[in-house]
Amino acid sequence: MRINEEYPDWPELKALQSDEILMPIGTAVGFGDIKTAKAELKNPEFKLALDAFESSQLPSGYDSEERSAAKEKAVKQFREAIQLAENNGSNDAVKEAFEEGSAALRVVAAPK
């Protein structure tokens, strides 16, 4: 993070990206522990944070078409990962959906 770059900052994004919500899933996926990732994806707190993020608005100055599309993709992919986890989907499918959601979220959270 560069000091002079401006990053989007709103409560719903911070909540979703928090160490308590997204980090346990990302860490499990990163280590190939998809069983743990599936359990973390079922966490009601993750679902609540995702719902709040989905219904939130991008902050003024960050509301571009690219960020809006990335936000929609992140929500879609995270919801797919949740559904796969709840229905005992394949490990590869869970990992792919989560990683695509994470990549889209990085676009949303990128500096100006």
Short mmCIF file of C-alpha atoms in Angstrom, two decimals, residues 3 7 18 25 28 42 48 53 55 61 64 66 82-83 85 90 92 99 101 108:
data_model
loop_
_atom_site.label_atom_id
_atom_site.label_comp_id
_atom_site.label_asym_id
_atom_site.label_seq_id
_atom_site.Cartn_x
_atom_site.Cartn_y
_atom_site.Cartn_z
CA ILE A 3 0.80 6.26 1.31
CA TYR A 7 -8.32 3.33 -1.48
CA SER A 18 -11.86 -8.36 7.82
CA ILE A 25 -11.33 -18.83 4.02
CA ALA A 28 -7.53 -22.39 4.01
CA LYS A 42 -20.81 -21.82 5.65
CA LEU A 48 -24.16 -11.56 6.55
CA PHE A 53 -21.59 -5.69 0.89
CA SER A 55 -26.58 -4.05 -0.86
CA GLY A 61 -15.39 8.77 -6.68
CA SER A 64 -16.99 3.24 -12.01
CA GLU A 66 -15.38 -1.53 -13.83
CA ILE A 82 -21.01 -20.87 -0.51
CA GLN A 83 -23.52 -22.95 -2.47
CA ALA A 85 -19.65 -25.72 0.07
CA SER A 90 -15.92 -30.49 -5.68
CA ASP A 92 -11.63 -27.61 -7.31
CA GLU A 99 -10.40 -17.36 -6.03
CA GLY A 101 -14.47 -13.83 -6.12
CA VAL A 108 -13.23 -3.26 -6.11
#
